[in-house]
Short mmCIF file of C-alpha atoms in Angstrom, two decimals:
data_model
loop_
_atom_site.label_atom_id
_atom_site.label_comp_id
_atom_site.label_asym_id
_atom_site.label_seq_id
_atom_site.Cartn_x
_atom_site.Cartn_y
_atom_site.Cartn_z
CA GLU C 1 2.06 7.59 18.68
CA ALA C 2 4.88 7.81 16.14
CA GLY C 3 4.26 6.42 12.69
CA VAL C 4 6.54 4.43 10.45
CA VAL C 5 9.84 6.24 9.97
CA GLN C 6 11.94 5.94 6.85
CA SER C 7 15.23 7.47 5.80
CA PRO C 8 16.49 8.93 3.66
CA ARG C 9 13.49 10.60 2.04
CA TYR C 10 15.35 11.15 -1.21
CA LYS C 11 18.41 9.56 -2.74
CA ILE C 12 20.20 10.21 -6.01
CA ILE C 13 22.94 7.83 -7.07
CA GLU C 14 24.74 6.77 -10.22
CA LYS C 15 24.08 3.37 -11.68
CA LYS C 16 26.17 0.52 -10.34
CA GLN C 17 26.46 2.23 -6.96
CA PRO C 18 25.04 0.61 -3.81
CA VAL C 19 22.19 2.16 -1.84
CA ALA C 20 20.46 1.35 1.43
CA PHE C 21 17.11 2.35 2.91
CA TRP C 22 16.19 2.23 6.56
CA CYS C 23 12.81 1.69 8.23
CA ASN C 24 11.63 1.90 11.82
CA PRO C 25 8.12 0.45 12.25
CA ILE C 26 5.39 1.50 14.63
CA SER C 27 6.21 0.36 18.15
CA GLY C 28 4.80 -3.09 18.86
CA HIS C 29 4.23 -4.02 15.22
CA ASN C 30 5.78 -7.42 14.59
CA THR C 31 5.16 -7.50 10.84
CA LEU C 32 7.17 -5.29 8.49
CA TYR C 33 6.83 -4.93 4.74
CA TRP C 34 8.88 -3.39 1.97
CA TYR C 35 7.03 -2.27 -1.14
CA LEU C 36 8.19 -0.83 -4.44
CA GLN C 37 6.08 1.82 -6.16
CA ASN C 38 6.78 2.76 -9.74
CA LEU C 39 5.42 5.98 -11.18
CA GLY C 40 1.71 5.72 -11.90
CA GLN C 41 1.39 2.29 -10.33
CA GLY C 42 0.24 0.81 -7.06
CA PRO C 43 2.81 -0.46 -4.57
CA GLU C 44 4.10 -4.00 -5.05
CA LEU C 45 5.31 -6.19 -2.21
CA LEU C 46 9.03 -6.98 -2.13
CA ILE C 47 9.37 -8.73 1.22
CA ARG C 48 7.44 -9.39 4.41
CA TYR C 49 8.96 -10.00 7.83
CA GLU C 50 7.35 -11.53 10.88
CA ASN C 51 9.68 -10.51 13.69
CA GLU C 52 13.17 -11.40 12.39
CA GLU C 53 11.99 -13.95 9.84
CA ALA C 54 11.47 -13.15 6.18
CA VAL C 55 8.28 -15.16 5.56
CA ASP C 56 7.63 -13.94 2.02
CA ASP C 57 10.50 -12.78 -0.19
CA SER C 58 9.26 -14.33 -3.41
CA GLN C 59 9.10 -10.96 -5.18
CA LEU C 60 12.51 -9.73 -4.06
CA PRO C 61 15.08 -9.73 -6.91
CA LYS C 62 17.73 -11.56 -4.99
CA ASP C 63 20.53 -11.00 -7.45
CA ARG C 64 20.83 -7.36 -6.42
CA PHE C 65 18.39 -6.76 -3.57
CA SER C 66 18.82 -7.82 0.03
CA ALA C 67 17.06 -7.03 3.26
CA GLU C 68 17.52 -7.65 6.93
CA ARG C 69 15.61 -7.11 10.13
CA LEU C 70 17.98 -7.75 12.96
CA LYS C 71 16.39 -7.93 16.42
CA GLY C 72 12.95 -7.84 14.84
CA VAL C 73 12.52 -4.07 14.88
CA ASP C 74 14.33 -1.85 12.34
CA SER C 75 14.91 -3.05 8.83
CA THR C 76 17.31 -2.20 6.02
CA LEU C 77 16.74 -2.77 2.31
CA LYS C 78 19.81 -2.71 0.09
CA ILE C 79 20.39 -2.60 -3.64
CA GLN C 80 23.80 -3.47 -5.03
CA PRO C 81 24.50 -2.56 -7.73
CA ALA C 82 21.68 -0.16 -8.60
CA GLU C 83 20.32 -0.03 -12.15
CA LEU C 84 18.44 2.71 -13.96
CA GLY C 85 15.22 0.72 -13.68
CA ASP C 86 15.42 0.77 -9.89
CA SER C 87 14.33 4.41 -9.84
CA ALA C 88 11.10 4.33 -7.84
CA VAL C 89 9.67 4.96 -4.39
CA TYR C 90 10.46 2.38 -1.74
CA LEU C 91 7.79 2.15 0.92
CA CYS C 92 7.96 0.52 4.30
CA ALA C 93 4.84 -0.54 6.20
CA SER C 94 4.10 -2.28 9.48
CA SER C 95 1.20 -4.05 11.12
CA SER C 96 0.42 -6.35 14.00
CA LEU C 97 0.75 -10.09 13.43
CA ARG C 98 -2.94 -10.84 13.13
CA ARG C 99 -4.45 -11.75 9.78
CA GLY C 100 -5.85 -8.89 7.78
CA GLU C 101 -4.62 -6.19 10.10
CA THR C 102 -4.20 -2.71 8.70
CA GLN C 103 -0.79 -1.85 7.32
CA TYR C 104 0.49 1.62 8.07
CA PHE C 105 2.94 3.15 5.67
CA GLY C 106 5.93 5.38 6.05
CA PRO C 107 6.61 8.39 3.81
CA GLY C 108 8.83 6.37 1.48
CA THR C 109 12.28 6.86 -0.02
CA ARG C 110 12.34 8.29 -3.52
CA LEU C 111 15.30 6.82 -5.40
CA LEU C 112 16.69 8.23 -8.62
CA VAL C 113 19.38 6.26 -10.40
CA LEU C 114 21.33 8.24 -13.02
CA ALA Q 1 -4.05 -15.39 -7.86
CA GLN Q 2 -5.47 -12.25 -6.38
CA LYS Q 3 -6.07 -9.13 -8.44
CA VAL Q 4 -7.48 -5.65 -7.93
CA THR Q 5 -8.80 -3.57 -10.81
CA GLN Q 6 -9.42 0.15 -10.67
CA ALA Q 7 -10.65 0.88 -14.17
CA GLN Q 8 -10.83 4.66 -13.70
CA THR Q 9 -7.36 6.05 -14.24
CA GLU Q 10 -8.34 9.65 -13.66
CA ILE Q 11 -11.52 11.43 -12.60
CA SER Q 12 -12.02 15.18 -12.62
CA VAL Q 13 -15.03 16.84 -11.00
CA VAL Q 14 -15.96 20.27 -9.78
CA GLU Q 15 -15.97 20.92 -6.07
CA LYS Q 16 -19.14 19.88 -4.22
CA GLU Q 17 -20.00 17.18 -6.73
CA ASP Q 18 -20.32 13.59 -5.56
CA VAL Q 19 -17.85 11.10 -7.00
CA THR Q 20 -17.57 7.31 -6.87
CA LEU Q 21 -14.33 5.40 -7.29
CA ASP Q 22 -14.73 1.84 -8.49
CA CYS Q 23 -12.83 -1.21 -7.28
CA VAL Q 24 -13.26 -4.78 -8.49
CA TYR Q 25 -11.27 -7.62 -6.99
CA GLU Q 26 -10.51 -11.27 -7.69
CA THR Q 27 -9.61 -13.87 -5.10
CA ARG Q 28 -10.10 -17.59 -4.55
CA ASP Q 29 -10.07 -17.26 -0.77
CA THR Q 30 -13.26 -17.09 1.22
CA THR Q 31 -11.54 -15.02 3.89
CA TYR Q 32 -9.96 -11.81 2.71
CA TYR Q 33 -9.64 -8.15 3.58
CA LEU Q 34 -10.21 -5.04 1.51
CA PHE Q 35 -8.70 -1.61 2.03
CA TRP Q 36 -8.74 1.88 0.64
CA TYR Q 37 -5.74 4.19 0.91
CA LYS Q 38 -5.29 7.83 -0.09
CA GLN Q 39 -2.00 9.09 -1.52
CA PRO Q 40 -1.84 12.89 -1.62
CA PRO Q 41 0.87 14.71 -3.57
CA SER Q 42 3.18 14.42 -0.56
CA GLY Q 43 3.39 10.70 -1.35
CA GLU Q 44 2.50 9.06 1.95
CA LEU Q 45 -0.19 6.39 1.85
CA VAL Q 46 -2.98 7.21 4.28
CA PHE Q 47 -5.25 4.44 5.49
CA LEU Q 48 -8.98 5.10 5.02
CA ILE Q 49 -10.90 1.89 5.66
CA ARG Q 50 -10.58 -1.87 6.17
CA ARG Q 51 -13.29 -4.46 5.52
CA ASN Q 52 -13.25 -8.22 6.00
CA SER Q 53 -15.05 -10.57 3.63
CA PHE Q 54 -17.67 -11.54 6.19
CA ASP Q 55 -18.84 -8.01 6.81
CA GLU Q 56 -20.87 -6.65 3.93
CA GLN Q 57 -22.34 -3.81 5.89
CA ASN Q 58 -21.79 -0.52 4.14
CA GLU Q 59 -19.98 2.17 6.06
CA ILE Q 60 -20.22 5.92 6.21
CA SER Q 61 -17.63 8.20 7.72
CA GLY Q 62 -18.45 11.86 7.29
CA ARG Q 63 -18.40 12.59 3.56
CA TYR Q 64 -16.93 9.17 2.77
CA SER Q 65 -18.93 6.00 2.22
CA TRP Q 66 -18.08 2.51 1.04
CA ASN Q 67 -20.27 -0.04 -0.74
CA PHE Q 68 -19.07 -3.63 -0.44
CA GLN Q 69 -20.86 -6.18 -2.64
CA LYS Q 70 -19.54 -9.74 -2.66
CA SER Q 71 -21.96 -10.74 -5.42
CA THR Q 72 -20.14 -8.46 -7.85
CA SER Q 73 -16.71 -8.55 -6.12
CA SER Q 74 -16.75 -4.81 -5.76
CA PHE Q 75 -15.77 -2.39 -3.04
CA ASN Q 76 -16.63 1.10 -4.26
CA PHE Q 77 -15.82 4.36 -2.55
CA THR Q 78 -17.99 7.48 -2.71
CA ILE Q 79 -17.06 11.00 -1.68
CA THR Q 80 -20.05 13.24 -1.14
CA ALA Q 81 -19.75 16.99 -1.64
CA SER Q 82 -16.15 16.73 -2.77
CA GLN Q 83 -13.56 19.28 -1.70
CA VAL Q 84 -10.28 20.39 -3.22
CA VAL Q 85 -8.43 18.69 -0.36
CA ASP Q 86 -9.80 15.37 -1.59
CA SER Q 87 -7.56 15.61 -4.63
CA ALA Q 88 -5.19 12.63 -4.48
CA VAL Q 89 -4.58 9.18 -5.87
CA TYR Q 90 -6.80 6.57 -4.24
CA PHE Q 91 -5.82 2.93 -4.04
CA CYS Q 92 -7.95 -0.10 -3.40
CA ALA Q 93 -6.08 -3.12 -1.99
CA LEU Q 94 -6.72 -6.75 -1.11
CA SER Q 95 -5.13 -9.05 1.45
CA GLU Q 96 -5.82 -12.76 1.60
CA ALA Q 97 -5.68 -14.80 4.79
CA SER Q 98 -2.13 -16.06 5.01
CA ASP Q 99 -1.40 -19.74 4.63
CA SER Q 100 1.69 -19.40 6.79
CA GLY Q 101 -0.06 -19.52 10.10
CA GLY Q 102 -1.22 -16.30 11.57
CA GLY Q 103 0.53 -13.52 9.80
CA ALA Q 104 -0.83 -10.63 7.82
CA ASP Q 105 -0.22 -11.05 4.09
CA GLY Q 106 1.13 -8.37 1.85
CA LEU Q 107 -1.37 -6.19 0.03
CA THR Q 108 -2.23 -6.45 -3.64
CA PHE Q 109 -2.98 -2.96 -4.89
CA GLY Q 110 -4.89 -1.67 -7.87
CA LYS Q 111 -3.24 0.89 -10.12
CA GLY Q 112 -5.03 3.72 -8.40
CA THR Q 113 -7.47 6.40 -9.47
CA HIS Q 114 -6.22 9.96 -9.70
CA LEU Q 115 -8.99 12.19 -8.40
CA ILE Q 116 -8.90 15.85 -9.31
CA ILE Q 117 -11.29 18.21 -7.58
CA GLN Q 118 -11.49 21.55 -9.35
CA PRO Q 119 -12.51 24.65 -7.40
#
């Protein structure tokens, strides 16, 4: 069974430029998460989707970050404009809808903002 | 608010030694879930184990074992006879039962413990 797929794996951009990350969850997983991982830290939740609905976006910096999950499968996370402090790894994870189910992570997108 | 503390930032041992990674959590929920993930240098988070708050039975999987103690809010992870391939960052994480119906909450992670196994 295929795991969570993310692209691109690496991205280098200049500050103030836009950037987008794409995630394809494990087939059949209704819940999708985006996490941010800074160097030397654990991942932190940005947004959680149940099917098409963003049910928890309280940690998403809405002035520059946006996300969508059209049709309840793939998801895109966007930053516009990017700042130096956005350099980090962006992780996507998916799970079934049931409480406490295991989240499976993709390989992440490593973003460097110059 | 929920919190996970991994007080050991880095541990270095010689191959074949046993090593225990500590995890202490805080939550006000009576129903919650605990996890351990491994993050090797490649960067991908690999799931190791999941435990719910009603199951305090310890678990052993090969060289790995987990000790869950609700009385001390701890969920420690032991590697027996460590190997170089065990070198990675290990994260403990907590998920509370969602208030929004049936969904699976996001995880709260500790800062991780960097485990170095020297040959």
